[in-house]
PDB file of C-alpha atoms in Angstrom:
ATOM      1  CA  MET G   1     -13.149 -36.053  25.621  1.00  0.00           C
ATOM      2  CA  ALA G   2      -9.877 -34.552  26.457  1.00  0.00           C
ATOM      3  CA  TRP G   3      -8.686 -35.273  23.013  1.00  0.00           C
ATOM      4  CA  LEU G   4     -11.255 -32.969  21.596  1.00  0.00           C
ATOM      5  CA  GLY G   5      -9.599 -29.938  23.165  1.00  0.00           C
ATOM      6  CA  LEU G   6      -6.014 -30.809  22.062  1.00  0.00           C
ATOM      7  CA  ALA G   7      -7.620 -31.325  18.392  1.00  0.00           C
ATOM      8  CA  GLY G   8      -9.126 -27.671  18.575  1.00  0.00           C
ATOM      9  CA  SER G   9      -5.625 -26.348  19.681  1.00  0.00           C
ATOM     10  CA  ALA G  10      -3.938 -28.023  16.911  1.00  0.00           C
ATOM     11  CA  TRP G  11      -5.982 -26.614  14.461  1.00  0.00           C
ATOM     12  CA  SER G  12      -5.340 -23.324  15.715  1.00  0.00           C
ATOM     13  CA  ALA G  13      -1.856 -23.586  16.027  1.00  0.00           C
ATOM     14  CA  PRO G  14       0.367 -20.925  14.240  1.00  0.00           C
ATOM     15  CA  PRO G  15       1.070 -21.847  10.665  1.00  0.00           C
ATOM     16  CA  THR G  16       4.838 -22.921  10.176  1.00  0.00           C
ATOM     17  CA  VAL G  17       7.283 -21.082   8.001  1.00  0.00           C
ATOM     18  CA  ALA G  18       7.329 -23.580   5.386  1.00  0.00           C
ATOM     19  CA  SER G  19       3.740 -23.610   4.939  1.00  0.00           C
ATOM     20  CA  ILE G  20       3.720 -19.776   4.813  1.00  0.00           C
ATOM     21  CA  GLU G  21       6.168 -20.022   2.059  1.00  0.00           C
ATOM     22  CA  ALA G  22       4.216 -22.477   0.268  1.00  0.00           C
ATOM     23  CA  LEU G  23       1.289 -20.121   0.337  1.00  0.00           C
ATOM     24  CA  LEU G  24       3.375 -17.288  -1.060  1.00  0.00           C
ATOM     25  CA  ALA G  25       4.506 -19.113  -3.685  1.00  0.00           C
ATOM     26  CA  ALA G  26       1.090 -20.395  -4.950  1.00  0.00           C
ATOM     27  CA  THR G  27       0.031 -16.393  -4.743  1.00  0.00           C
ATOM     28  CA  LYS G  28       3.202 -15.397  -6.559  1.00  0.00           C
ATOM     29  CA  SER G  29       3.838 -12.843  -3.940  1.00  0.00           C
ATOM     30  CA  GLU G  30       7.447 -12.037  -5.045  1.00  0.00           C
ATOM     31  CA  ALA G  31       6.421 -11.417  -8.423  1.00  0.00           C
ATOM     32  CA  LEU G  32       3.873  -9.244  -6.894  1.00  0.00           C
ATOM     33  CA  ILE G  33       6.160  -7.154  -4.644  1.00  0.00           C
ATOM     34  CA  ALA G  34       8.395  -6.778  -7.748  1.00  0.00           C
ATOM     35  CA  LYS G  35       5.399  -5.193  -9.897  1.00  0.00           C
ATOM     36  CA  THR G  36       4.227  -3.177  -6.901  1.00  0.00           C
ATOM     37  CA  GLY G  37       7.870  -1.372  -6.264  1.00  0.00           C
ATOM     38  CA  ALA G  38       7.747  -0.867 -10.370  1.00  0.00           C
ATOM     39  CA  ASP G  39       4.186   0.464 -10.349  1.00  0.00           C
ATOM     40  CA  LEU G  40       4.988   2.819  -7.479  1.00  0.00           C
ATOM     41  CA  GLU G  41       8.158   4.096  -9.189  1.00  0.00           C
ATOM     42  CA  ARG G  42       6.207   4.725 -12.542  1.00  0.00           C
ATOM     43  CA  ASN G  43       3.430   6.384 -10.715  1.00  0.00           C
ATOM     44  CA  MET G  44       6.043   8.954  -8.773  1.00  0.00           C
ATOM     45  CA  ARG G  45       7.282   9.693 -12.306  1.00  0.00           C
ATOM     46  CA  ASP G  46       4.165  10.206 -13.858  1.00  0.00           C
ATOM     47  CA  ALA G  47       3.054  12.518 -10.603  1.00  0.00           C
ATOM     48  CA  VAL G  48       6.281  14.645 -11.398  1.00  0.00           C
ATOM     49  CA  GLN G  49       5.137  14.806 -14.923  1.00  0.00           C
ATOM     50  CA  ALA G  50       1.714  15.859 -14.038  1.00  0.00           C
ATOM     51  CA  SER G  51       2.989  18.563 -11.731  1.00  0.00           C
ATOM     52  CA  LEU G  52       4.558  20.167 -14.348  1.00  0.00           C
ATOM     53  CA  GLN G  53       1.179  21.064 -16.116  1.00  0.00           C
ATOM     54  CA  GLY G  54       2.511  20.226 -19.564  1.00  0.00           C
ATOM     55  CA  ARG G  55       5.378  22.703 -18.969  1.00  0.00           C
ATOM     56  CA  LYS G  56       8.895  21.775 -20.182  1.00  0.00           C
ATOM     57  CA  PRO G  57      11.140  22.033 -17.265  1.00  0.00           C
ATOM     58  CA  SER G  58      14.348  23.856 -17.835  1.00  0.00           C
ATOM     59  CA  GLU G  59      17.630  21.947 -18.285  1.00  0.00           C
ATOM     60  CA  ARG G  60      18.457  22.675 -14.159  1.00  0.00           C
ATOM     61  CA  GLU G  61      15.009  21.848 -13.408  1.00  0.00           C
ATOM     62  CA  GLN G  62      15.215  18.284 -15.353  1.00  0.00           C
ATOM     63  CA  GLN G  63      18.561  17.434 -13.544  1.00  0.00           C
ATOM     64  CA  VAL G  64      16.927  18.029 -10.155  1.00  0.00           C
ATOM     65  CA  ILE G  65      13.661  16.240 -11.122  1.00  0.00           C
ATOM     66  CA  ASP G  66      16.092  13.229 -12.430  1.00  0.00           C
ATOM     67  CA  LYS G  67      18.048  13.257  -9.438  1.00  0.00           C
ATOM     68  CA  MET G  68      14.994  13.158  -7.345  1.00  0.00           C
ATOM     69  CA  THR G  69      13.588   9.928  -9.281  1.00  0.00           C
ATOM     70  CA  ARG G  70      16.828   8.114  -9.123  1.00  0.00           C
ATOM     71  CA  GLU G  71      17.088   8.702  -5.219  1.00  0.00           C
ATOM     72  CA  SER G  72      13.405   8.056  -4.724  1.00  0.00           C
ATOM     73  CA  ALA G  73      13.428   4.809  -7.045  1.00  0.00           C
ATOM     74  CA  ALA G  74      16.486   3.350  -5.583  1.00  0.00           C
ATOM     75  CA  LEU G  75      14.710   3.538  -1.852  1.00  0.00           C
ATOM     76  CA  ILE G  76      11.724   2.095  -3.254  1.00  0.00           C
ATOM     77  CA  ARG G  77      13.857  -0.659  -4.571  1.00  0.00           C
ATOM     78  CA  GLN G  78      15.977  -0.956  -1.404  1.00  0.00           C
ATOM     79  CA  GLU G  79      12.517  -1.419   0.835  1.00  0.00           C
ATOM     80  CA  LEU G  80      10.044  -3.052  -1.820  1.00  0.00           C
ATOM     81  CA  ASN G  81      12.132  -6.254  -2.340  1.00  0.00           C
ATOM     82  CA  TRP G  82      11.658  -9.678  -1.741  1.00  0.00           C
ATOM     83  CA  SER G  83      14.540 -10.272   0.689  1.00  0.00           C
ATOM     84  CA  HIS G  84      13.067  -7.222   2.867  1.00  0.00           C
ATOM     85  CA  MET G  85       9.559  -7.971   2.338  1.00  0.00           C
ATOM     86  CA  ARG G  86       9.543 -11.884   2.783  1.00  0.00           C
ATOM     87  CA  PRO G  87      10.313 -11.905   6.632  1.00  0.00           C
ATOM     88  CA  MET G  88       7.763  -9.522   7.473  1.00  0.00           C
ATOM     89  CA  MET G  89       5.006 -10.922   5.394  1.00  0.00           C
ATOM     90  CA  VAL G  90       6.011 -14.150   7.179  1.00  0.00           C
ATOM     91  CA  GLN G  91       5.474 -12.650  10.360  1.00  0.00           C
ATOM     92  CA  ILE G  92       2.260 -11.016   9.299  1.00  0.00           C
ATOM     93  CA  TYR G  93       0.873 -14.459   8.145  1.00  0.00           C
ATOM     94  CA  GLN G  94       1.800 -15.982  11.331  1.00  0.00           C
ATOM     95  CA  SER G  95       0.320 -13.951  13.670  1.00  0.00           C
ATOM     96  CA  THR G  96      -3.109 -13.574  11.509  1.00  0.00           C
ATOM     97  CA  PHE G  97      -3.595 -16.870  10.153  1.00  0.00           C
ATOM     98  CA  THR G  98      -3.627 -20.496  11.480  1.00  0.00           C
ATOM     99  CA  GLN G  99      -2.403 -23.295   9.835  1.00  0.00           C
ATOM    100  CA  GLU G 100      -5.552 -24.658   8.698  1.00  0.00           C
ATOM    101  CA  GLU G 101      -6.261 -21.422   7.144  1.00  0.00           C
ATOM    102  CA  VAL G 102      -2.943 -21.212   5.632  1.00  0.00           C
ATOM    103  CA  ASP G 103      -3.253 -24.964   4.370  1.00  0.00           C
ATOM    104  CA  GLY G 104      -6.776 -23.960   3.202  1.00  0.00           C
ATOM    105  CA  GLN G 105      -5.595 -20.984   1.225  1.00  0.00           C
ATOM    106  CA  THR G 106      -2.820 -22.664  -0.523  1.00  0.00           C
ATOM    107  CA  ALA G 107      -4.699 -25.606  -1.460  1.00  0.00           C
ATOM    108  CA  PHE G 108      -7.267 -22.953  -3.002  1.00  0.00           C
ATOM    109  CA  TYR G 109      -4.199 -20.848  -4.977  1.00  0.00           C
ATOM    110  CA  ARG G 110      -3.099 -24.284  -6.452  1.00  0.00           C
ATOM    111  CA  THR G 111      -6.706 -24.738  -7.947  1.00  0.00           C
ATOM    112  CA  PRO G 112      -7.331 -23.516 -11.370  1.00  0.00           C
ATOM    113  CA  VAL G 113      -9.776 -20.983 -10.117  1.00  0.00           C
ATOM    114  CA  GLY G 114      -7.252 -19.834  -7.539  1.00  0.00           C
ATOM    115  CA  MET G 115      -4.532 -19.583 -10.327  1.00  0.00           C
ATOM    116  CA  ALA G 116      -7.134 -17.359 -12.157  1.00  0.00           C
ATOM    117  CA  VAL G 117      -7.429 -15.044  -9.223  1.00  0.00           C
ATOM    118  CA  VAL G 118      -3.670 -14.931  -8.672  1.00  0.00           C
ATOM    119  CA  GLU G 119      -3.649 -13.831 -12.178  1.00  0.00           C
ATOM    120  CA  LYS G 120      -6.230 -11.280 -12.411  1.00  0.00           C
ATOM    121  CA  MET G 121      -6.044 -10.015  -8.744  1.00  0.00           C
ATOM    122  CA  PRO G 122      -3.205  -7.177  -9.817  1.00  0.00           C
ATOM    123  CA  ALA G 123      -5.802  -5.941 -12.753  1.00  0.00           C
ATOM    124  CA  VAL G 124      -8.469  -5.806 -10.124  1.00  0.00           C
ATOM    125  CA  MET G 125      -6.529  -3.607  -7.523  1.00  0.00           C
ATOM    126  CA  GLN G 126      -5.263  -1.385 -10.277  1.00  0.00           C
ATOM    127  CA  ALA G 127      -8.917  -0.824 -11.194  1.00  0.00           C
ATOM    128  CA  THR G 128      -9.931  -0.229  -7.945  1.00  0.00           C
ATOM    129  CA  MET G 129      -7.200   2.205  -7.385  1.00  0.00           C
ATOM    130  CA  ALA G 130      -7.915   3.997 -10.341  1.00  0.00           C
ATOM    131  CA  ALA G 131     -11.731   4.088  -9.406  1.00  0.00           C
ATOM    132  CA  THR G 132     -10.724   5.553  -6.034  1.00  0.00           C
ATOM    133  CA  GLN G 133      -8.411   8.007  -7.164  1.00  0.00           C
ATOM    134  CA  GLN G 134     -11.365   9.190  -9.506  1.00  0.00           C
ATOM    135  CA  SER G 135     -13.458   9.268  -6.527  1.00  0.00           C
ATOM    136  CA  MET G 136     -11.081  11.198  -4.522  1.00  0.00           C
ATOM    137  CA  ALA G 137     -10.332  13.650  -7.285  1.00  0.00           C
ATOM    138  CA  ARG G 138     -14.409  14.283  -7.713  1.00  0.00           C
ATOM    139  CA  LEU G 139     -14.529  14.850  -3.767  1.00  0.00           C
ATOM    140  CA  MET G 140     -11.234  16.770  -3.470  1.00  0.00           C
ATOM    141  CA  PRO G 141     -13.250  20.580  -4.106  1.00  0.00           C
ATOM    142  CA  GLN G 142     -15.736  19.478  -1.511  1.00  0.00           C
ATOM    143  CA  LEU G 143     -12.907  18.114   0.886  1.00  0.00           C
ATOM    144  CA  GLN G 144     -10.918  21.643   0.444  1.00  0.00           C
ATOM    145  CA  ALA G 145     -13.939  23.574   1.057  1.00  0.00           C
ATOM    146  CA  ILE G 146     -14.763  21.546   4.273  1.00  0.00           C
ATOM    147  CA  ALA G 147     -11.192  21.909   5.445  1.00  0.00           C
ATOM    148  CA  LYS G 148     -11.286  25.890   4.464  1.00  0.00           C
ATOM    149  CA  LYS G 149     -14.610  26.440   6.339  1.00  0.00           C
ATOM    150  CA  HIS G 150     -13.272  24.759   9.446  1.00  0.00           C
ATOM    151  CA  MET G 151     -10.168  26.462   9.571  1.00  0.00           C
ATOM    152  CA  ALA G 152     -11.394  29.702   9.360  1.00  0.00           C
ATOM    153  CA  GLU G 153     -13.906  28.709  12.114  1.00  0.00           C
ATOM    154  CA  ALA G 154     -11.000  27.580  14.275  1.00  0.00           C
ATOM    155  CA  GLN G 155      -8.930  30.812  13.515  1.00  0.00           C
ATOM    156  CA  ALA G 156     -12.405  32.806  14.416  1.00  0.00           C
ATOM    157  CA  ALA G 157     -12.580  30.861  17.845  1.00  0.00           C
ATOM    158  CA  GLY G 158      -8.556  31.559  18.223  1.00  0.00           C
ATOM    159  CA  ALA G 159      -9.082  35.189  17.611  1.00  0.00           C
ATOM    160  CA  ALA G 160     -11.892  35.539  19.861  1.00  0.00           C
ATOM    161  CA  ALA G 161     -10.023  33.499  22.504  1.00  0.00           C
ATOM    162  CA  GLY G 162      -6.873  35.689  22.124  1.00  0.00           C
ATOM    163  CA  THR G 163      -4.790  32.876  20.788  1.00  0.00           C
ATOM    164  CA  PRO G 164      -2.797  33.781  17.738  1.00  0.00           C
ATOM    165  CA  PRO G 165      -3.600  31.854  14.397  1.00  0.00           C
ATOM    166  CA  ALA G 166      -1.629  28.733  13.708  1.00  0.00           C
ATOM    167  CA  GLY G 167       1.489  29.510  11.752  1.00  0.00           C
ATOM    168  CA  ALA G 168       1.529  33.031  13.198  1.00  0.00           C
ATOM    169  CA  LYS G 169       4.699  34.605  14.496  1.00  0.00           C
ATOM    170  CA  PRO G 170       4.672  35.878  17.908  1.00  0.00           C
TER     171      PRO G 170
END
């Protein structure tokens, strides 16, 4: 019966680096990381444009915007690249999954259904993010009202206690 305990511990062993790399390859993680970085850069540029609210920036403003965009994009490329992310992902997978779980996922992602999931999941995630952003946009006025109400309440409580409001200079 002692062999049963050994068999159980073998299955719960941490996955090997090679098996995790096989899973990352099956899920096309390197391409996903590259796409994520490119998407973040695009979202950043879109946010800058949205902040202008349709106004054409002056030449100097455009220079500053371009500089900020270049520096931000360089930082994103520096941090969200495969050589930087791969070791972190391997460590996360090793601390999260067992060898059996990694092997099972790899087998799944190598099937036609698994490959379809890999191909379609970025679109699912993008649609989910868009829906979440729309939900947050609808909630924002209510969240701001709640914050305003409670900030006023906190300031009133502070005033009653003789405490200056946050941000006030002594």
